[in-house]
Amino acid sequence: AVVSTQSTGEWVPKGEGVKYIYCYRNPKDVMCSYYHHVKNVFTGHYGYTGSIAEFYEDIFITPNRSENGFYFDHLACWFNQKDNPAILFVTFEDMVEDLKREISRVSEFLELNCGEEKIDRIVGSSMFDSMSKNAKCNYSWRDGQVKNPDAKFIRKGKVGGWVEELTKEQSDRMDELSRDLIEVPYGIQIRCSL
């Protein structure tokens, strides 16, 4: 069985022989993506009307204000288990850089023994263009209910979009948090660009 969740590591059930894949993204792009998610996509659910600067300050950068908790706490909870062989860490940035390599890592981790042809098919169906047209991925089946039909759930699929949306001060503050809360204590390098 496969379970997909945005829960912190402490909320995910543990079990003998269970494997976990933790996929994460740099906090700057997460912040921007999350803002567009609550402001433009699921308008019927969130009803958020503030600016990106307000969202950054009031929700994302402030602990315990977003529905999934403080992003840096979320990362830290999983990185605290970085040496656990039952957890594979995958980054959005690594997938954008070389999706085939990352799909192969997942296949190997799960001991699936996928052949080259199958991995190529998985890569093809996992590319941005393919996923943005797939109703199972793009939430078009929720159009007019809680999702704004004019907004894209799968928006850009790129690394570094934050450059167009965050101020230098916001970016610097995010770098400080990444360094102080993740990079130094866990030895994890957060990549905000390719």
PDB file of C-alpha atoms in Angstrom:
ATOM      1  CA  ALA A   1       0.000   0.000   0.000  1.00  0.00           C
ATOM      2  CA  VAL A   2       1.098   3.547  -0.679  1.00  0.00           C
ATOM      3  CA  VAL A   3       0.003   6.448   1.507  1.00  0.00           C
ATOM      4  CA  SER A   4       0.602  10.065   0.579  1.00  0.00           C
ATOM      5  CA  THR A   5       0.554  12.633   3.361  1.00  0.00           C
ATOM      6  CA  GLN A   6       1.834  16.062   4.299  1.00  0.00           C
ATOM      7  CA  SER A   7       2.072  15.073   7.960  1.00  0.00           C
ATOM      8  CA  THR A   8       5.158  15.578  10.057  1.00  0.00           C
ATOM      9  CA  GLY A   9       7.286  12.539  10.800  1.00  0.00           C
ATOM     10  CA  GLU A  10       5.893  12.239  14.305  1.00  0.00           C
ATOM     11  CA  TRP A  11       2.329  11.860  12.980  1.00  0.00           C
ATOM     12  CA  VAL A  12       3.128   9.213  10.376  1.00  0.00           C
ATOM     13  CA  PRO A  13       2.406   5.703  11.633  1.00  0.00           C
ATOM     14  CA  LYS A  14       5.502   3.549  12.037  1.00  0.00           C
ATOM     15  CA  GLY A  15       5.719  -0.166  11.410  1.00  0.00           C
ATOM     16  CA  GLU A  16       8.097  -3.037  10.932  1.00  0.00           C
ATOM     17  CA  GLY A  17       9.231  -3.324   7.311  1.00  0.00           C
ATOM     18  CA  VAL A  18       7.576  -0.038   6.307  1.00  0.00           C
ATOM     19  CA  LYS A  19       9.496   2.306   4.021  1.00  0.00           C
ATOM     20  CA  TYR A  20       9.039   6.058   3.744  1.00  0.00           C
ATOM     21  CA  ILE A  21       9.869   8.480   0.969  1.00  0.00           C
ATOM     22  CA  TYR A  22      10.133  12.052   2.165  1.00  0.00           C
ATOM     23  CA  CYS A  23       9.969  14.538  -0.683  1.00  0.00           C
ATOM     24  CA  TYR A  24      10.673  18.137   0.168  1.00  0.00           C
ATOM     25  CA  ARG A  25      11.294  21.431  -1.568  1.00  0.00           C
ATOM     26  CA  ASN A  26      13.256  24.562  -0.757  1.00  0.00           C
ATOM     27  CA  PRO A  27      11.284  26.815   1.612  1.00  0.00           C
ATOM     28  CA  LYS A  28      11.336  29.860  -0.674  1.00  0.00           C
ATOM     29  CA  ASP A  29       9.521  28.068  -3.497  1.00  0.00           C
ATOM     30  CA  VAL A  30       7.284  26.304  -0.960  1.00  0.00           C
ATOM     31  CA  MET A  31       6.210  29.665   0.449  1.00  0.00           C
ATOM     32  CA  CYS A  32       5.349  31.062  -2.990  1.00  0.00           C
ATOM     33  CA  SER A  33       3.587  27.898  -4.101  1.00  0.00           C
ATOM     34  CA  TYR A  34       1.627  27.699  -0.858  1.00  0.00           C
ATOM     35  CA  TYR A  35       0.577  31.343  -1.193  1.00  0.00           C
ATOM     36  CA  HIS A  36      -0.799  30.764  -4.705  1.00  0.00           C
ATOM     37  CA  HIS A  37      -2.454  27.572  -3.502  1.00  0.00           C
ATOM     38  CA  VAL A  38      -4.473  29.315  -0.784  1.00  0.00           C
ATOM     39  CA  LYS A  39      -4.980  32.632  -2.615  1.00  0.00           C
ATOM     40  CA  ASN A  40      -5.812  31.492  -6.130  1.00  0.00           C
ATOM     41  CA  VAL A  41      -6.459  27.762  -6.385  1.00  0.00           C
ATOM     42  CA  PHE A  42      -8.597  26.529  -3.511  1.00  0.00           C
ATOM     43  CA  THR A  43     -10.473  29.771  -3.023  1.00  0.00           C
ATOM     44  CA  GLY A  44     -13.629  27.978  -1.857  1.00  0.00           C
ATOM     45  CA  HIS A  45     -11.687  26.283   0.929  1.00  0.00           C
ATOM     46  CA  TYR A  46      -9.312  28.972   2.192  1.00  0.00           C
ATOM     47  CA  GLY A  47     -10.795  32.304   1.136  1.00  0.00           C
ATOM     48  CA  TYR A  48      -7.436  33.999   1.681  1.00  0.00           C
ATOM     49  CA  THR A  49      -7.373  37.616   0.473  1.00  0.00           C
ATOM     50  CA  GLY A  50      -4.038  38.952   1.761  1.00  0.00           C
ATOM     51  CA  SER A  51      -0.938  39.882  -0.207  1.00  0.00           C
ATOM     52  CA  ILE A  52       2.092  37.643  -0.634  1.00  0.00           C
ATOM     53  CA  ALA A  53       3.989  39.863   1.837  1.00  0.00           C
ATOM     54  CA  GLU A  54       1.241  39.393   4.428  1.00  0.00           C
ATOM     55  CA  PHE A  55       1.167  35.653   3.807  1.00  0.00           C
ATOM     56  CA  TYR A  56       4.949  35.446   4.190  1.00  0.00           C
ATOM     57  CA  GLU A  57       4.926  37.336   7.489  1.00  0.00           C
ATOM     58  CA  ASP A  58       1.635  36.288   9.063  1.00  0.00           C
ATOM     59  CA  ILE A  59       1.407  32.653   7.996  1.00  0.00           C
ATOM     60  CA  PHE A  60       4.523  31.093   6.511  1.00  0.00           C
ATOM     61  CA  ILE A  61       7.376  32.572   8.521  1.00  0.00           C
ATOM     62  CA  THR A  62       5.475  32.602  11.824  1.00  0.00           C
ATOM     63  CA  PRO A  63       5.548  29.249  13.678  1.00  0.00           C
ATOM     64  CA  ASN A  64       2.286  27.325  13.950  1.00  0.00           C
ATOM     65  CA  ARG A  65       0.225  29.552  11.685  1.00  0.00           C
ATOM     66  CA  SER A  66      -0.160  27.322   8.605  1.00  0.00           C
ATOM     67  CA  GLU A  67      -2.337  24.231   8.459  1.00  0.00           C
ATOM     68  CA  ASN A  68       0.669  21.883   8.319  1.00  0.00           C
ATOM     69  CA  GLY A  69       2.676  23.725  10.960  1.00  0.00           C
ATOM     70  CA  PHE A  70       5.910  25.689  10.657  1.00  0.00           C
ATOM     71  CA  TYR A  71       7.692  24.423   7.550  1.00  0.00           C
ATOM     72  CA  PHE A  72      11.104  24.359   9.201  1.00  0.00           C
ATOM     73  CA  ASP A  73       9.729  22.225  12.057  1.00  0.00           C
ATOM     74  CA  HIS A  74       8.257  19.889   9.452  1.00  0.00           C
ATOM     75  CA  LEU A  75      11.649  19.518   7.769  1.00  0.00           C
ATOM     76  CA  ALA A  76      13.459  19.125  11.092  1.00  0.00           C
ATOM     77  CA  CYS A  77      11.118  16.355  12.224  1.00  0.00           C
ATOM     78  CA  TRP A  78      12.062  14.279   9.179  1.00  0.00           C
ATOM     79  CA  PHE A  79      15.736  15.291   9.087  1.00  0.00           C
ATOM     80  CA  ASN A  80      16.024  14.172  12.694  1.00  0.00           C
ATOM     81  CA  GLN A  81      15.663  10.686  11.165  1.00  0.00           C
ATOM     82  CA  LYS A  82      18.088  11.262   8.275  1.00  0.00           C
ATOM     83  CA  ASP A  83      20.150   8.170   9.137  1.00  0.00           C
ATOM     84  CA  ASN A  84      17.127   5.861   9.177  1.00  0.00           C
ATOM     85  CA  PRO A  85      17.619   3.385   6.285  1.00  0.00           C
ATOM     86  CA  ALA A  86      13.827   3.029   5.971  1.00  0.00           C
ATOM     87  CA  ILE A  87      13.521   6.661   4.802  1.00  0.00           C
ATOM     88  CA  LEU A  88      14.527   7.883   1.364  1.00  0.00           C
ATOM     89  CA  PHE A  89      14.950  11.648   1.084  1.00  0.00           C
ATOM     90  CA  VAL A  90      14.123  13.125  -2.321  1.00  0.00           C
ATOM     91  CA  THR A  91      14.062  16.809  -3.215  1.00  0.00           C
ATOM     92  CA  PHE A  92      11.901  18.591  -5.752  1.00  0.00           C
ATOM     93  CA  GLU A  93      15.077  20.265  -6.974  1.00  0.00           C
ATOM     94  CA  ASP A  94      16.751  16.899  -7.617  1.00  0.00           C
ATOM     95  CA  MET A  95      13.674  15.677  -9.506  1.00  0.00           C
ATOM     96  CA  VAL A  96      13.631  18.768 -11.723  1.00  0.00           C
ATOM     97  CA  GLU A  97      17.372  18.399 -12.288  1.00  0.00           C
ATOM     98  CA  ASP A  98      17.245  14.693 -13.247  1.00  0.00           C
ATOM     99  CA  LEU A  99      13.876  12.991 -12.887  1.00  0.00           C
ATOM    100  CA  LYS A 100      15.059   9.673 -14.301  1.00  0.00           C
ATOM    101  CA  ARG A 101      17.845   9.453 -11.717  1.00  0.00           C
ATOM    102  CA  GLU A 102      15.400  10.126  -8.888  1.00  0.00           C
ATOM    103  CA  ILE A 103      12.788   7.651 -10.186  1.00  0.00           C
ATOM    104  CA  SER A 104      15.567   5.065 -10.366  1.00  0.00           C
ATOM    105  CA  ARG A 105      16.532   5.831  -6.748  1.00  0.00           C
ATOM    106  CA  VAL A 106      12.918   5.329  -5.655  1.00  0.00           C
ATOM    107  CA  SER A 107      12.663   2.084  -7.614  1.00  0.00           C
ATOM    108  CA  GLU A 108      15.860   0.778  -6.044  1.00  0.00           C
ATOM    109  CA  PHE A 109      14.811   1.890  -2.540  1.00  0.00           C
ATOM    110  CA  LEU A 110      11.473   0.074  -2.878  1.00  0.00           C
ATOM    111  CA  GLU A 111      13.213  -2.931  -4.448  1.00  0.00           C
ATOM    112  CA  LEU A 112      10.905  -2.790  -7.462  1.00  0.00           C
ATOM    113  CA  ASN A 113      13.493  -3.807 -10.065  1.00  0.00           C
ATOM    114  CA  CYS A 114      11.881  -1.655 -12.737  1.00  0.00           C
ATOM    115  CA  GLY A 115      13.423  -2.032 -16.135  1.00  0.00           C
ATOM    116  CA  GLU A 116      14.662   0.879 -18.212  1.00  0.00           C
ATOM    117  CA  GLU A 117      11.511   0.936 -20.342  1.00  0.00           C
ATOM    118  CA  LYS A 118       9.198   1.127 -17.333  1.00  0.00           C
ATOM    119  CA  ILE A 119      11.286   3.869 -15.722  1.00  0.00           C
ATOM    120  CA  ASP A 120      11.129   5.825 -18.986  1.00  0.00           C
ATOM    121  CA  ARG A 121       7.302   5.512 -18.994  1.00  0.00           C
ATOM    122  CA  ILE A 122       7.139   6.667 -15.371  1.00  0.00           C
ATOM    123  CA  VAL A 123       9.396   9.609 -16.167  1.00  0.00           C
ATOM    124  CA  GLY A 124       7.212  10.538 -19.149  1.00  0.00           C
ATOM    125  CA  SER A 125       4.017  10.519 -17.118  1.00  0.00           C
ATOM    126  CA  SER A 126       5.721  12.426 -14.277  1.00  0.00           C
ATOM    127  CA  MET A 127       6.885  15.369 -16.379  1.00  0.00           C
ATOM    128  CA  PHE A 128       5.257  18.750 -15.766  1.00  0.00           C
ATOM    129  CA  ASP A 129       3.373  18.859 -19.084  1.00  0.00           C
ATOM    130  CA  SER A 130       1.922  15.402 -18.576  1.00  0.00           C
ATOM    131  CA  MET A 131       0.909  15.965 -14.967  1.00  0.00           C
ATOM    132  CA  SER A 132      -0.622  19.373 -15.647  1.00  0.00           C
ATOM    133  CA  LYS A 133      -2.997  17.728 -18.171  1.00  0.00           C
ATOM    134  CA  ASN A 134      -3.837  14.709 -15.984  1.00  0.00           C
ATOM    135  CA  ALA A 135      -7.102  15.181 -14.039  1.00  0.00           C
ATOM    136  CA  LYS A 136      -5.823  12.883 -11.281  1.00  0.00           C
ATOM    137  CA  CYS A 137      -2.968  15.343 -10.709  1.00  0.00           C
ATOM    138  CA  ASN A 138      -4.341  18.765 -11.634  1.00  0.00           C
ATOM    139  CA  TYR A 139      -7.516  18.667  -9.524  1.00  0.00           C
ATOM    140  CA  SER A 140      -9.676  19.724 -12.464  1.00  0.00           C
ATOM    141  CA  TRP A 141     -12.319  17.387 -11.045  1.00  0.00           C
ATOM    142  CA  ARG A 142     -12.710  19.915  -8.199  1.00  0.00           C
ATOM    143  CA  ASP A 143     -13.304  22.898 -10.531  1.00  0.00           C
ATOM    144  CA  GLY A 144     -16.212  25.030  -9.369  1.00  0.00           C
ATOM    145  CA  GLN A 145     -16.457  23.214  -6.015  1.00  0.00           C
ATOM    146  CA  VAL A 146     -13.578  24.456  -3.880  1.00  0.00           C
ATOM    147  CA  LYS A 147     -11.085  24.995  -6.715  1.00  0.00           C
ATOM    148  CA  ASN A 148     -11.066  28.091  -8.872  1.00  0.00           C
ATOM    149  CA  PRO A 149     -11.471  26.685 -12.421  1.00  0.00           C
ATOM    150  CA  ASP A 150      -9.288  29.488 -13.824  1.00  0.00           C
ATOM    151  CA  ALA A 151      -6.332  28.654 -11.550  1.00  0.00           C
ATOM    152  CA  LYS A 152      -3.757  25.925 -12.113  1.00  0.00           C
ATOM    153  CA  PHE A 153      -3.090  23.457  -9.303  1.00  0.00           C
ATOM    154  CA  ILE A 154       0.144  22.482 -11.030  1.00  0.00           C
ATOM    155  CA  ARG A 155       1.396  25.981 -11.674  1.00  0.00           C
ATOM    156  CA  LYS A 156       4.997  26.074 -12.950  1.00  0.00           C
ATOM    157  CA  GLY A 157       6.971  22.981 -11.995  1.00  0.00           C
ATOM    158  CA  LYS A 158      10.200  24.943 -11.804  1.00  0.00           C
ATOM    159  CA  VAL A 159      12.874  25.687  -9.251  1.00  0.00           C
ATOM    160  CA  GLY A 160      13.618  29.301  -8.322  1.00  0.00           C
ATOM    161  CA  GLY A 161      10.284  30.997  -9.012  1.00  0.00           C
ATOM    162  CA  TRP A 162      10.680  32.687  -5.633  1.00  0.00           C
ATOM    163  CA  VAL A 163      13.162  35.115  -7.250  1.00  0.00           C
ATOM    164  CA  GLU A 164      10.220  36.833  -8.967  1.00  0.00           C
ATOM    165  CA  GLU A 165       8.109  37.058  -5.814  1.00  0.00           C
ATOM    166  CA  LEU A 166      10.224  37.496  -2.676  1.00  0.00           C
ATOM    167  CA  THR A 167      12.094  40.621  -1.678  1.00  0.00           C
ATOM    168  CA  LYS A 168      15.801  40.446  -0.877  1.00  0.00           C
ATOM    169  CA  GLU A 169      14.976  40.859   2.823  1.00  0.00           C
ATOM    170  CA  GLN A 170      12.465  37.995   2.728  1.00  0.00           C
ATOM    171  CA  SER A 171      14.945  35.803   0.864  1.00  0.00           C
ATOM    172  CA  ASP A 172      17.746  36.620   3.309  1.00  0.00           C
ATOM    173  CA  ARG A 173      15.521  35.843   6.283  1.00  0.00           C
ATOM    174  CA  MET A 174      14.577  32.504   4.726  1.00  0.00           C
ATOM    175  CA  ASP A 175      18.293  31.771   4.186  1.00  0.00           C
ATOM    176  CA  GLU A 176      18.951  32.480   7.867  1.00  0.00           C
ATOM    177  CA  LEU A 177      16.166  30.149   8.966  1.00  0.00           C
ATOM    178  CA  SER A 178      17.374  27.428   6.586  1.00  0.00           C
ATOM    179  CA  ARG A 179      20.920  27.760   7.888  1.00  0.00           C
ATOM    180  CA  ASP A 180      20.040  27.974  11.589  1.00  0.00           C
ATOM    181  CA  LEU A 181      17.225  25.410  11.726  1.00  0.00           C
ATOM    182  CA  ILE A 182      18.184  22.878   9.037  1.00  0.00           C
ATOM    183  CA  GLU A 183      21.610  23.170   7.458  1.00  0.00           C
ATOM    184  CA  VAL A 184      23.735  23.564  10.595  1.00  0.00           C
ATOM    185  CA  PRO A 185      21.932  21.165  12.959  1.00  0.00           C
ATOM    186  CA  TYR A 186      21.283  18.412  10.378  1.00  0.00           C
ATOM    187  CA  GLY A 187      24.032  18.915   7.804  1.00  0.00           C
ATOM    188  CA  ILE A 188      21.432  19.177   5.049  1.00  0.00           C
ATOM    189  CA  GLN A 189      22.075  21.630   2.222  1.00  0.00           C
ATOM    190  CA  ILE A 190      18.913  23.381   0.994  1.00  0.00           C
ATOM    191  CA  ARG A 191      19.143  24.246  -2.714  1.00  0.00           C
ATOM    192  CA  CYS A 192      17.038  27.215  -3.820  1.00  0.00           C
ATOM    193  CA  SER A 193      18.246  27.130  -7.416  1.00  0.00           C
ATOM    194  CA  LEU A 194      19.715  24.657  -9.871  1.00  0.00           C
TER     195      LEU A 194
END
